[in-house]
Amino acid sequence: MEVWETREWFADYLDALNRHDLEAVRGFLHPAVRRAHLPAGAEAWIADLAELLHGFPDWQWKRIQLIVEDDRLAVHLRGGGEHTGAFAHVMPTRRRVNIASFAMYRIEKGRIAEATGTDDSAQIRAALV
């Protein structure tokens, strides 16, 4: 993909995330996507997102910076929402959480094949205790 196509692709991916459309998100993932320090596969990725959205039904991401180089993306996002459902075995606190997220993605045929970055779940849990 060209740089401008990759930027548009990421905007579409972010839109699917912010609509909480997990089926649309699945379309951006390689079925065997590898994630550093997390279970591999699109199903594991979707399950983690579903858990986040259960705990934070209003969660939204905002792109701060996106850098494209060849088949790689470097992304800085801000994410946040109100904790109104159980998340990571923590019952609702009604606290608002706002975190910075940094990720590197490798894109293969229009799908995320590899991902590594900050542990958002750990940051969120730390904000709830």
XYZ file of C-alpha atoms in Angstrom:
129
model
C 0.000 0.000 0.000
C 1.084 3.560 -0.603
C 1.549 5.825 2.424
C -1.739 7.670 1.780
C -3.566 4.340 1.350
C -2.094 3.099 4.624
C -3.217 6.276 6.409
C -6.744 5.816 5.025
C -6.644 2.124 5.971
C -5.708 3.037 9.549
C -8.457 5.692 9.696
C -10.959 2.997 8.668
C -9.564 0.629 11.314
C -9.802 3.315 14.000
C -13.366 4.086 12.908
C -14.315 0.402 13.316
C -12.740 0.413 16.799
C -14.614 3.559 17.825
C -17.916 2.159 16.516
C -17.166 -0.952 18.581
C -17.833 -3.024 15.451
C -15.874 -6.152 16.322
C -16.775 -7.891 13.061
C -15.387 -4.959 11.092
C -12.251 -4.982 13.288
C -11.846 -8.712 12.573
C -11.589 -7.823 8.873
C -8.445 -5.790 9.602
C -6.712 -8.706 11.323
C -4.816 -11.599 9.813
C -6.450 -14.751 11.280
C -3.090 -15.778 12.798
C -2.008 -12.272 13.887
C 0.933 -12.420 16.274
C 0.990 -10.136 19.322
C 3.994 -9.666 21.562
C 3.392 -11.169 25.024
C -0.288 -11.888 24.235
C -2.132 -14.858 22.757
C -1.931 -14.987 18.960
C -4.833 -15.000 16.538
C -7.677 -12.736 15.566
C -10.060 -14.459 17.998
C -7.819 -13.629 20.976
C -7.538 -10.004 19.769
C -11.329 -9.734 19.444
C -11.862 -11.347 22.861
C -9.533 -8.785 24.468
C -11.402 -5.933 22.763
C -14.750 -7.386 23.841
C -13.541 -7.487 27.460
C -12.387 -3.853 27.245
C -15.696 -2.719 25.720
C -17.672 -4.647 28.346
C -15.837 -2.786 31.106
C -15.822 0.547 29.259
C -18.844 0.713 26.922
C -18.027 4.307 25.930
C -14.319 3.672 25.215
C -12.924 5.764 22.349
C -9.504 6.005 20.731
C -7.961 9.147 19.273
C -4.994 9.078 16.922
C -2.183 11.307 18.110
C 0.481 10.277 15.618
C 0.850 7.739 12.811
C 4.128 7.009 11.076
C 4.201 4.764 8.017
C 7.303 3.036 6.680
C 6.967 0.285 4.100
C 4.686 -2.366 5.640
C 5.017 -0.986 9.190
C 2.944 1.469 11.192
C 4.008 3.226 14.373
C 0.953 4.514 16.192
C 0.434 6.730 19.234
C -3.174 6.716 20.452
C -5.068 8.059 23.458
C -7.880 5.905 24.721
C -10.439 6.459 27.400
C -13.810 5.725 28.860
C -15.805 5.274 32.058
C -15.476 1.988 33.938
C -19.127 0.863 34.200
C -18.729 -2.893 33.681
C -16.406 -5.588 34.997
C -12.936 -5.456 33.475
C -9.988 -7.749 34.274
C -11.812 -9.039 37.374
C -12.339 -5.485 38.669
C -15.948 -4.577 39.364
C -17.198 -1.214 38.026
C -15.685 1.817 39.739
C -17.274 4.515 37.531
C -13.791 6.030 37.224
C -12.819 7.656 33.949
C -9.636 6.203 32.534
C -7.446 7.884 29.939
C -4.280 6.150 28.727
C -1.566 6.596 26.130
C -1.037 3.657 23.825
C 1.936 3.017 21.557
C 1.961 0.222 18.985
C 3.905 -1.062 16.020
C 1.990 -2.990 13.381
C 3.190 -4.977 10.383
C 0.583 -5.005 7.632
C 0.304 -7.897 5.201
C -2.226 -7.763 2.357
C -4.282 -5.130 4.170
C -4.389 -6.948 7.506
C -2.441 -6.645 10.740
C -0.062 -9.620 10.769
C 2.064 -8.616 13.778
C 1.618 -6.176 16.638
C 3.689 -5.077 19.578
C 3.374 -2.169 21.973
C 2.414 -0.984 25.390
C 0.283 -3.203 27.641
C -2.952 -1.205 27.680
C -4.663 -3.654 30.048
C -1.957 -3.155 32.667
C -2.267 0.625 32.371
C -6.038 0.429 32.696
C -5.905 -1.888 35.732
C -3.387 0.460 37.393
C -5.764 3.386 36.858
C -8.607 1.488 38.560
C -6.903 0.617 41.844
